[in-house]
Amino acid sequence: MNLYRIILVDDEEEVRKGIIRKINWAEAGFEVVGDAENGEDALEKIEALDPDVVLTDIRMPYMDGLTLAQRVRQKYPSIKMVIFSGFDEFEYAKQAIRLNVIEYILKPVNGEELTAILKKIKNSLDEEIAQRRNVDLLRENYRRSLPVFRAQFLNDMIHRQIPDEIICGKLKDYGVDILGAKKWVAAVIDVESGKISREGRLSFHREQELIPISVRQMVTEMLEGDWRIASFPSSMEQELVLIAAIDADNSQTGFITVMGDVCKEIRRVLEVPVTVGIGHGCGSLSDIAQSYQSAKDALGYKAIVGTGGTIYINDVEPVSTGKLIWESRDEAALFTAVKFGPEEKIREAVRDILNRMEQARVHARQYQAYMLSITNSVVQMMQQYDMDFTEVFGAENRYLEGAGKGLNQEEFGEWLLQTGLKMNQAMNRERESSMKHVMQEAKRYILENYPDPDLSVEKICRHLHMSPAYFSTMFKKETGEAYTTYLTDVRLNKAVELLNKTDDKTYVIASKVGYQEQNYFSYVFKKKFGMSPTKYRGAK
């Protein structure tokens, strides 16, 4: 059985030991993972030990239980707080309730009462976890969210290239029946809501947001049964997108015809003019983004062709028998692979480029122009990240000097792969170096500002322009200790210097190293060095 983790906080060691002895923790469902003498100490323990429950006294030096509860509520809202106190005062109870303290117990702590409370808390934690893990509930939440997930993924498909195996799995999961076709074609339906005829009397014209819903419903009703389609609203534009599967018993020409009928029917029934842009067909769903873009391009000809019908891209733009163009999305895919890796992603990106070159079968001049465009993108990326050309290309720079003239596709692919791998390695080194530099700056900032009693992770992060969570992780990775521990060490080491070199009073030294309370400074000092500051000075 997994036990929940609990921390005890009380300034009296005997009280803590007494509570620990009184309770059969395992039977109650808990294990005591730590204890603390005050709120300041407890916060450090909470960060290090990640408890589920904190059991704390109210009256403690340096930071009382209610202040601790407030800090825990702000930073660790899922931790359960239990407060016990020797003071039966209503004001304490009211404050505790406001701080979401789940139990308020009077001292002296009764073993049976505390055990009963712990079991109650355990049951509550069990129920919370069970609810989070409830498969039926998760399944129902997933079912309710399915239309949103489906629309998000379909939008991803038309805005970036996704591998076929991922598309296949996702479309099956989302119940989108367009797999296994000869080819696919994208269409974009533009609702001309600004051109509704004056005689239109449909009530939903007064509710503009209902028009696209009505259009989508009519499109689905007219196409279902004969066509396998996925229809969804674009996340970036006010338009409806269709992906149609072209099977053996229908054709792209047939799809264009039926979409023309859809335009007429919507105009007749809803009195709303719509224009449909239809893109190139594609033999793989991973290329549907290109079909979508060509459908968008087709809509761009509305001013020339007119509105209220279909515009097929092949009718308005000459069909290219051989184009090999380095497009922005191709550049983005290569950059992402090179920037973030891993190696297999870089290899995959290069393979995609070579496959595109292989399938294009264009004139040699187009191959050369394509390779030069890629080379230019690589050079721009190196300039953007201030890379050393000699480090990446080598001293000879053979490829750059020849501008790609003497390289065939295989040689170009090998050059691009090796260049991408070297750039990735250089970026990783620079990233690590930059992080080391940032951590050095953090240490410098701490050394310059340790006297500030309000020096916190948040304050340092504002200076470094980092998030507190990421800073805490990287700082511990770099220094081997948490920020609070590091800051305490700096302050106490500075205090030792002042004790050795000056005759300042203890309270003055405490203030100089960032402690507002002399007593808490003495407590922390003794905890680290085994004696009070006064005794330390006397022993030197």
Coordinates of C-alpha atoms in Angstrom, one line a residue:
M1 CA 0.0 0.0 0.0
N2 CA 1.3 3.4 -0.9
L3 CA 1.5 5.7 2.1
Y4 CA 0.8 9.4 2.0
R5 CA 3.7 11.7 3.0
I6 CA 3.3 14.0 6.1
I7 CA 5.6 16.7 7.7
L8 CA 5.3 17.7 11.4
V9 CA 6.0 21.3 12.3
D10 CA 6.4 22.5 16.0
D11 CA 9.0 24.5 17.8
E12 CA 9.2 22.0 20.6
E13 CA 11.1 18.9 19.8
E14 CA 9.5 16.9 22.6
V15 CA 6.1 17.7 21.2
R16 CA 7.1 16.5 17.7
K17 CA 8.6 13.3 19.1
G18 CA 5.5 12.7 21.3
I19 CA 3.2 13.0 18.4
I20 CA 5.3 10.7 16.3
R21 CA 5.3 8.1 19.1
K22 CA 1.5 8.3 19.7
I23 CA 0.4 7.4 16.2
N24 CA 0.6 4.2 14.2
W25 CA 1.3 6.1 11.0
A26 CA 1.2 3.2 8.6
E27 CA -2.1 2.0 9.9
A28 CA -3.5 5.5 9.4
G29 CA -2.1 5.5 5.8
F30 CA 0.8 7.9 6.3
E31 CA 4.6 8.0 6.7
V32 CA 6.4 10.9 8.5
V33 CA 9.0 12.1 5.9
G34 CA 10.3 15.0 8.0
D35 CA 9.8 17.5 10.8
A36 CA 10.6 21.2 11.2
E37 CA 11.0 23.6 14.1
N38 CA 9.3 26.6 12.5
G39 CA 7.6 27.8 9.3
E40 CA 10.8 29.0 7.6
D41 CA 12.4 25.6 8.1
A42 CA 9.1 23.9 7.0
L43 CA 9.0 25.7 3.7
E44 CA 12.5 24.3 2.8
K45 CA 11.5 20.8 3.9
I46 CA 8.2 21.0 1.9
E47 CA 10.1 22.0 -1.3
A48 CA 12.6 19.1 -0.8
L49 CA 10.3 16.3 0.5
D50 CA 7.0 17.0 -1.4
P51 CA 4.5 16.0 1.3
D52 CA 0.8 15.4 0.9
V53 CA -0.1 16.8 4.3
V54 CA 1.5 19.3 6.7
L55 CA 0.6 19.1 10.4
T56 CA 1.7 22.4 12.1
D57 CA 1.4 24.3 15.3
I58 CA 0.1 27.9 15.2
R59 CA 2.4 29.6 17.7
M60 CA 6.1 29.3 16.5
P61 CA 9.0 31.7 16.2
Y62 CA 10.1 33.3 12.9
M63 CA 7.0 32.2 11.0
D64 CA 3.8 31.0 12.7
G65 CA 1.4 28.3 11.5
L66 CA -1.1 30.6 9.8
T67 CA 1.6 32.4 7.8
L68 CA 3.0 29.0 6.8
A69 CA -0.5 27.9 5.8
Q70 CA -0.9 31.0 3.7
R71 CA 2.5 30.5 1.9
V72 CA 1.7 26.8 1.3
R73 CA -1.7 27.7 -0.1
Q74 CA -0.1 30.1 -2.6
K75 CA 2.7 27.9 -3.7
Y76 CA 1.4 24.3 -3.1
P77 CA -2.4 24.4 -3.3
S78 CA -2.8 20.6 -3.4
I79 CA -1.1 20.1 0.0
K80 CA -3.5 19.5 2.9
M81 CA -3.0 21.7 6.0
V82 CA -3.8 20.6 9.5
I83 CA -3.3 23.1 12.4
F84 CA -3.1 22.3 16.1
S85 CA -2.9 24.9 18.8
G86 CA -3.0 25.3 22.6
F87 CA -5.1 28.4 22.2
D88 CA -8.8 27.9 21.9
E89 CA -9.4 31.2 20.1
F90 CA -12.2 31.7 17.6
E91 CA -10.1 34.2 15.6
Y92 CA -7.5 31.5 14.8
A93 CA -10.2 29.1 13.6
K94 CA -11.7 31.8 11.4
Q95 CA -8.3 32.6 9.8
A96 CA -7.6 28.9 9.4
I97 CA -10.9 28.3 7.5
R98 CA -10.1 31.2 5.1
L99 CA -6.7 29.5 4.4
N100 CA -8.4 26.2 3.5
V101 CA -7.0 24.5 6.5
I102 CA -8.9 21.2 6.6
E103 CA -8.6 20.5 10.3
Y104 CA -8.1 22.6 13.5
I105 CA -7.1 20.6 16.6
L106 CA -6.5 21.7 20.2
K107 CA -3.4 20.8 22.1
P108 CA -2.6 18.5 23.9
V109 CA -3.0 16.3 20.9
N110 CA -5.1 13.2 21.6
G111 CA -3.7 10.1 19.8
E112 CA -7.1 8.6 19.0
E113 CA -8.5 11.9 17.8
L114 CA -5.5 12.6 15.5
T115 CA -5.6 9.0 14.1
A116 CA -9.3 9.5 13.3
I117 CA -8.5 12.8 11.5
L118 CA -5.6 11.2 9.6
K119 CA -7.9 8.4 8.4
K120 CA -10.5 10.9 7.3
I121 CA -7.8 12.8 5.4
K122 CA -6.5 9.6 3.8
N123 CA -10.0 8.8 2.6
S124 CA -10.3 12.3 1.2
L125 CA -7.0 11.9 -0.6
D126 CA -8.0 8.4 -1.8
E127 CA -11.2 9.8 -3.3
E128 CA -9.4 12.7 -5.0
I129 CA -6.9 10.3 -6.6
A130 CA -9.6 7.8 -7.5
Q131 CA -11.6 10.5 -9.2
R132 CA -8.6 11.6 -11.2
R133 CA -8.0 8.1 -12.2
N134 CA -11.6 7.1 -12.8
V135 CA -11.5 5.5 -16.2
D136 CA -15.2 6.0 -16.9
L137 CA -15.0 9.6 -15.9
L138 CA -11.9 10.1 -18.1
R139 CA -13.6 8.4 -20.9
E140 CA -16.7 10.6 -20.6
N141 CA -14.6 13.7 -20.4
Y142 CA -12.6 12.5 -23.5
R143 CA -15.9 11.8 -25.3
R144 CA -17.2 15.3 -24.6
S145 CA -13.9 16.8 -25.7
L146 CA -13.7 14.7 -28.8
P147 CA -15.2 17.2 -31.2
V148 CA -12.7 19.8 -30.0
F149 CA -9.7 17.4 -30.3
R150 CA -10.9 16.3 -33.8
A151 CA -11.2 19.9 -35.1
Q152 CA -7.8 20.8 -33.6
F153 CA -6.1 17.8 -35.3
L154 CA -7.8 18.4 -38.6
N155 CA -6.6 22.0 -38.5
D156 CA -3.1 20.8 -37.8
M157 CA -3.3 18.6 -40.9
I158 CA -4.1 21.5 -43.2
H159 CA -1.5 23.8 -41.7
R160 CA 1.5 21.6 -41.4
Q161 CA 2.8 18.3 -42.8
I162 CA 2.2 15.4 -40.5
P163 CA 3.5 11.8 -41.1
D164 CA 0.9 9.4 -42.6
E165 CA 1.2 6.9 -39.7
I166 CA 0.3 9.7 -37.2
I167 CA -2.6 10.8 -39.3
C168 CA -3.9 7.3 -39.7
G169 CA -3.9 6.6 -36.0
K170 CA -5.5 9.9 -35.0
L171 CA -8.3 9.7 -37.6
K172 CA -9.2 6.3 -36.4
D173 CA -9.2 7.5 -32.8
Y174 CA -11.5 10.5 -33.7
G175 CA -13.8 8.4 -36.0
V176 CA -13.0 10.4 -39.1
D177 CA -13.9 8.1 -42.1
I178 CA -11.7 9.3 -44.9
L179 CA -8.9 6.7 -44.8
G180 CA -8.1 4.3 -47.6
A181 CA -9.0 6.5 -50.6
K182 CA -7.3 6.8 -54.0
K183 CA -6.6 10.4 -53.3
W184 CA -7.9 13.4 -51.3
V185 CA -8.9 16.9 -52.0
A186 CA -9.4 20.0 -49.8
A187 CA -12.1 22.5 -50.3
V188 CA -12.6 25.9 -48.5
I189 CA -16.1 27.3 -48.2
D190 CA -16.3 31.0 -47.8
V191 CA -19.6 32.3 -46.5
E192 CA -20.4 35.7 -48.0
S193 CA -22.3 36.8 -44.9
G194 CA -21.9 40.5 -45.9
K195 CA -23.8 39.9 -49.1
I196 CA -27.0 38.5 -47.8
S197 CA -29.9 39.6 -50.0
R198 CA -32.1 42.2 -48.6
E199 CA -35.2 40.1 -49.2
G200 CA -33.7 37.3 -47.0
R201 CA -36.1 36.8 -44.1
L202 CA -34.5 34.0 -42.2
S203 CA -34.4 34.8 -38.5
F204 CA -30.8 33.5 -38.1
H205 CA -29.6 36.3 -40.3
R206 CA -29.8 38.4 -37.2
E207 CA -27.6 35.9 -35.5
Q208 CA -24.5 36.0 -37.7
E209 CA -22.7 33.2 -35.7
L210 CA -25.5 30.7 -36.7
I211 CA -24.9 31.1 -40.4
P212 CA -21.7 29.0 -40.7
I213 CA -23.4 26.3 -38.5
S214 CA -26.4 26.1 -40.9
V215 CA -24.1 26.0 -43.9
R216 CA -22.0 23.2 -42.4
Q217 CA -25.2 21.2 -41.6
M218 CA -26.5 21.6 -45.2
V219 CA -23.1 20.6 -46.7
T220 CA -23.0 17.5 -44.5
E221 CA -26.6 16.5 -45.4
M222 CA -26.1 16.9 -49.1
L223 CA -22.8 14.9 -49.2
E224 CA -23.3 12.2 -46.7
G225 CA -24.0 8.7 -48.1
D226 CA -22.3 9.4 -51.4
W227 CA -19.1 11.0 -50.2
R228 CA -16.7 10.4 -47.3
I229 CA -15.8 13.8 -46.0
A230 CA -14.4 15.6 -42.9
S231 CA -15.8 19.0 -42.3
F232 CA -14.6 21.5 -39.7
P233 CA -14.2 25.2 -39.1
S234 CA -10.8 26.7 -39.7
S235 CA -9.1 27.9 -36.5
M236 CA -7.4 30.8 -38.3
E237 CA -10.0 32.0 -40.7
Q238 CA -13.8 32.5 -40.8
E239 CA -14.4 29.6 -43.2
L240 CA -15.5 26.0 -43.4
V241 CA -12.9 23.4 -44.6
L242 CA -13.7 20.1 -46.2
I243 CA -11.4 17.1 -46.8
A244 CA -13.0 14.7 -49.3
A245 CA -11.9 11.2 -50.0
I246 CA -11.9 10.3 -53.7
D247 CA -12.8 6.6 -54.0
A248 CA -12.9 4.2 -56.9
D249 CA -16.6 4.9 -57.6
N250 CA -16.3 8.7 -57.7
S251 CA -13.9 11.4 -59.0
Q252 CA -12.5 14.8 -58.3
T253 CA -14.6 16.1 -61.2
G254 CA -17.7 14.7 -59.6
F255 CA -16.8 16.4 -56.3
I256 CA -16.4 19.8 -58.1
T257 CA -19.9 19.3 -59.7
V258 CA -21.6 18.3 -56.4
M259 CA -20.0 21.3 -54.6
G260 CA -21.5 23.5 -57.3
D261 CA -24.9 22.0 -56.5
V262 CA -24.2 22.7 -52.8
C263 CA -23.6 26.4 -53.5
K264 CA -26.9 26.7 -55.4
E265 CA -28.9 24.9 -52.7
I266 CA -27.4 26.9 -49.9
R267 CA -28.2 30.1 -51.8
R268 CA -31.8 28.9 -52.4
V269 CA -32.6 27.6 -48.9
L270 CA -30.6 29.8 -46.6
E271 CA -30.4 32.9 -49.0
V272 CA -26.7 33.0 -48.2
P273 CA -24.2 33.2 -51.0
V274 CA -21.1 30.9 -50.6
T275 CA -18.0 30.5 -52.7
V276 CA -16.0 27.2 -52.7
G277 CA -12.3 27.0 -53.5
I278 CA -11.2 23.5 -54.5
G279 CA -7.5 22.6 -54.4
H280 CA -5.3 20.1 -56.1
G281 CA -5.8 16.4 -55.4
C282 CA -3.1 14.6 -53.4
G283 CA -2.1 11.0 -53.1
S284 CA -1.3 11.1 -49.4
L285 CA -3.0 12.7 -46.5
S286 CA 0.4 14.0 -45.3
D287 CA 0.2 16.4 -48.3
I288 CA -3.3 17.6 -47.6
A289 CA -1.8 20.9 -46.4
Q290 CA -0.7 21.6 -49.9
S291 CA -4.2 20.8 -51.3
Y292 CA -5.7 23.2 -48.7
Q293 CA -3.3 26.0 -49.6
S294 CA -4.2 25.6 -53.3
A295 CA -7.9 25.7 -52.3
K296 CA -7.2 29.0 -50.5
D297 CA -5.3 30.2 -53.6
A298 CA -8.4 29.4 -55.7
L299 CA -10.6 31.6 -53.4
G300 CA -8.2 34.4 -54.1
Y301 CA -9.5 34.6 -57.7
K302 CA -13.0 35.6 -56.5
A303 CA -12.6 39.1 -57.8
I304 CA -11.8 37.7 -61.3
V305 CA -14.0 34.7 -61.5
G306 CA -16.9 35.9 -59.4
T307 CA -18.6 34.6 -56.2
G308 CA -21.4 32.3 -55.4
G309 CA -20.0 29.1 -57.0
T310 CA -17.0 26.8 -57.1
I311 CA -13.4 27.9 -58.2
Y312 CA -11.1 25.0 -59.0
I313 CA -7.4 25.8 -58.8
N314 CA -6.6 24.0 -62.1
D315 CA -9.1 26.2 -63.9
V316 CA -7.5 29.5 -62.8
E317 CA -3.8 28.5 -62.6
P318 CA -1.9 26.5 -65.3
V319 CA -1.2 22.9 -64.2
S320 CA 2.6 22.6 -63.5
T321 CA 4.2 19.4 -64.8
G322 CA 7.3 20.0 -62.8
K323 CA 7.8 22.5 -59.9
L324 CA 10.4 22.2 -57.2
I325 CA 10.1 25.2 -54.9
W326 CA 11.7 25.6 -51.4
E327 CA 8.7 26.9 -49.5
S328 CA 8.5 28.5 -46.0
R329 CA 6.9 25.4 -44.4
D330 CA 9.7 23.2 -45.8
E331 CA 12.3 25.7 -44.3
A332 CA 10.4 25.7 -41.0
A333 CA 10.4 21.9 -40.8
L334 CA 14.2 21.7 -41.5
F335 CA 14.9 24.5 -39.0
T336 CA 12.9 22.8 -36.2
A337 CA 14.7 19.5 -36.8
V338 CA 18.1 21.1 -36.7
K339 CA 17.3 23.3 -33.8
F340 CA 15.8 20.7 -31.5
G341 CA 17.0 17.3 -32.8
P342 CA 17.4 14.5 -32.1
E343 CA 19.6 13.1 -34.8
E344 CA 16.8 10.9 -36.3
K345 CA 14.6 14.0 -36.8
I346 CA 17.3 15.7 -38.7
R347 CA 17.9 12.6 -40.9
E348 CA 14.1 12.4 -41.5
A349 CA 13.9 16.0 -42.6
V350 CA 16.8 15.5 -45.0
R351 CA 15.2 12.3 -46.4
D352 CA 11.9 14.3 -47.0
I353 CA 13.9 16.9 -49.0
L354 CA 15.6 14.3 -51.1
N355 CA 12.4 12.4 -51.7
R356 CA 10.8 15.6 -52.9
M357 CA 13.7 16.1 -55.3
E358 CA 13.5 12.6 -56.5
Q359 CA 9.7 12.8 -57.2
A360 CA 9.8 16.2 -59.0
R361 CA 11.8 15.0 -62.0
V362 CA 12.5 18.5 -63.2
H363 CA 15.2 20.1 -65.3
A364 CA 18.7 20.2 -63.8
R365 CA 18.5 24.0 -63.5
Q366 CA 15.5 23.6 -61.1
Y367 CA 17.5 21.1 -59.0
Q368 CA 20.3 23.6 -58.7
A369 CA 18.0 26.5 -57.8
Y370 CA 16.3 24.3 -55.2
M371 CA 19.7 23.3 -53.6
L372 CA 20.9 26.9 -53.6
S373 CA 17.6 28.0 -51.9
I374 CA 18.2 25.4 -49.2
T375 CA 21.8 26.4 -48.8
N376 CA 20.8 30.1 -48.5
S377 CA 18.3 29.1 -45.7
V378 CA 21.1 27.2 -43.9
V379 CA 23.4 30.2 -44.1
Q380 CA 20.8 32.5 -42.8
M381 CA 20.1 30.2 -39.9
M382 CA 23.8 30.2 -39.1
Q383 CA 23.9 34.0 -39.2
Q384 CA 20.8 34.2 -37.0
Y385 CA 22.5 32.1 -34.3
D386 CA 25.9 33.6 -34.9
M387 CA 27.6 30.3 -35.7
D388 CA 31.2 29.9 -36.7
F389 CA 31.2 29.0 -40.5
T390 CA 34.6 27.3 -40.2
E391 CA 33.4 25.1 -37.3
V392 CA 30.4 23.9 -39.3
F393 CA 31.7 23.7 -42.9
G394 CA 35.3 23.1 -42.2
A395 CA 38.3 25.1 -43.4
E396 CA 37.8 24.3 -47.1
N397 CA 34.1 25.4 -47.4
R398 CA 34.1 23.3 -50.6
Y399 CA 30.3 23.3 -51.0
L400 CA 29.9 27.0 -50.4
E401 CA 32.7 27.9 -52.7
G402 CA 31.2 25.9 -55.5
A403 CA 27.7 27.1 -54.7
G404 CA 26.4 23.6 -55.2
K405 CA 27.4 23.4 -58.9
G406 CA 29.3 20.1 -58.8
L407 CA 27.1 18.2 -56.3
N408 CA 24.5 15.6 -57.3
Q409 CA 21.5 14.9 -55.2
E410 CA 23.2 12.2 -53.1
E411 CA 26.2 14.4 -52.4
F412 CA 23.9 17.3 -51.6
G413 CA 21.9 15.1 -49.2
E414 CA 25.0 14.0 -47.4
W415 CA 26.3 17.6 -47.1
L416 CA 23.0 18.8 -45.8
L417 CA 22.8 16.0 -43.2
Q418 CA 26.3 16.5 -41.9
T419 CA 25.8 20.3 -41.8
G420 CA 22.5 19.9 -39.9
L421 CA 24.1 17.6 -37.4
K422 CA 27.0 20.0 -36.8
M423 CA 24.7 22.9 -36.4
N424 CA 22.6 21.0 -33.9
Q425 CA 25.7 20.1 -31.9
A426 CA 26.8 23.7 -32.0
M427 CA 23.4 24.9 -30.8
N428 CA 23.3 22.4 -28.0
R429 CA 26.8 23.6 -26.8
E430 CA 25.7 27.2 -27.0
R431 CA 22.5 26.4 -25.1
E432 CA 24.5 24.7 -22.3
S433 CA 27.0 27.6 -22.3
S434 CA 24.2 30.2 -22.2
M435 CA 22.6 28.4 -19.3
K436 CA 25.9 28.3 -17.4
H437 CA 26.3 32.0 -18.1
V438 CA 22.8 32.6 -16.7
M439 CA 23.5 30.6 -13.6
Q440 CA 26.8 32.5 -13.1
E441 CA 24.8 35.7 -13.4
A442 CA 22.3 34.4 -10.8
K443 CA 25.2 33.6 -8.4
R444 CA 26.6 37.1 -9.0
Y445 CA 23.3 38.6 -8.3
I446 CA 22.9 36.7 -5.1
L447 CA 26.4 37.8 -3.9
E448 CA 25.5 41.4 -4.6
N449 CA 22.1 41.3 -3.1
Y450 CA 22.2 38.8 -0.2
P451 CA 21.7 41.6 2.4
D452 CA 18.2 42.2 0.9
P453 CA 15.8 40.3 3.3
D454 CA 13.2 40.2 0.5
L455 CA 15.6 38.4 -2.0
S456 CA 13.5 35.7 -3.5
V457 CA 13.4 33.3 -6.5
E458 CA 10.8 35.6 -8.1
K459 CA 13.0 38.7 -7.7
I460 CA 16.0 36.9 -9.3
C461 CA 13.9 35.6 -12.1
R462 CA 12.6 39.1 -12.9
H463 CA 16.3 40.1 -13.2
L464 CA 17.1 37.1 -15.4
H465 CA 13.9 37.1 -17.4
M466 CA 13.2 33.5 -16.5
S467 CA 10.3 31.6 -15.0
P468 CA 10.7 30.6 -11.4
A469 CA 10.0 26.9 -12.0
Y470 CA 12.6 26.6 -14.8
F471 CA 15.2 28.7 -12.8
S472 CA 14.8 26.5 -9.7
T473 CA 15.3 23.3 -11.8
M474 CA 18.3 24.6 -13.7
F475 CA 19.9 26.2 -10.6
K476 CA 19.8 23.0 -8.7
K477 CA 21.1 21.1 -11.7
E478 CA 24.0 23.6 -12.0
T479 CA 24.9 24.0 -8.3
G480 CA 23.7 20.8 -6.8
E481 CA 21.5 22.5 -4.2
A482 CA 18.3 24.4 -4.0
Y483 CA 18.2 28.2 -4.3
T484 CA 17.2 28.6 -0.6
T485 CA 20.0 26.4 0.6
Y486 CA 22.6 28.3 -1.6
L487 CA 21.4 31.7 -0.4
T488 CA 21.5 30.5 3.3
D489 CA 25.1 29.3 2.8
V490 CA 26.1 32.6 1.2
R491 CA 24.6 34.6 4.0
L492 CA 26.0 32.5 6.8
N493 CA 29.5 32.4 5.2
K494 CA 29.4 36.2 5.0
A495 CA 28.2 36.3 8.7
V496 CA 31.3 34.2 9.6
E497 CA 33.5 36.7 7.8
L498 CA 31.9 39.6 9.8
L499 CA 32.2 37.7 13.1
N500 CA 35.9 37.1 12.4
K501 CA 36.8 40.6 11.1
T502 CA 34.5 43.0 13.0
D503 CA 33.2 43.8 16.4
D504 CA 29.7 44.3 15.2
K505 CA 26.9 43.2 17.4
T506 CA 25.1 40.0 16.4
Y507 CA 21.9 41.9 15.5
V508 CA 23.9 44.2 13.2
I509 CA 25.6 41.3 11.5
A510 CA 22.2 39.6 11.1
S511 CA 20.8 42.7 9.4
K512 CA 23.9 43.0 7.1
V513 CA 23.5 39.4 5.8
G514 CA 19.7 39.6 5.1
Y515 CA 18.0 38.5 8.4
Q516 CA 15.5 40.9 9.9
E517 CA 15.2 38.9 13.1
Q518 CA 18.3 38.3 15.2
N519 CA 16.8 35.2 16.9
Y520 CA 16.1 33.5 13.6
F521 CA 19.6 34.4 12.4
S522 CA 21.0 32.7 15.5
Y523 CA 18.8 29.7 15.0
V524 CA 19.9 29.2 11.4
F525 CA 23.6 29.8 12.3
K526 CA 23.5 27.3 15.1
K527 CA 21.8 24.8 12.8
K528 CA 24.7 25.0 10.4
F529 CA 27.7 25.5 12.7
G530 CA 26.5 23.7 15.8
M531 CA 26.8 26.9 18.0
S532 CA 25.4 30.3 18.3
P533 CA 27.1 33.3 16.7
T534 CA 28.2 34.6 20.1
K535 CA 29.8 31.3 21.0
Y536 CA 31.4 31.1 17.6
R537 CA 33.0 34.5 18.0
G538 CA 34.2 33.5 21.5
A539 CA 35.7 30.3 20.3
K540 CA 37.8 31.8 17.5

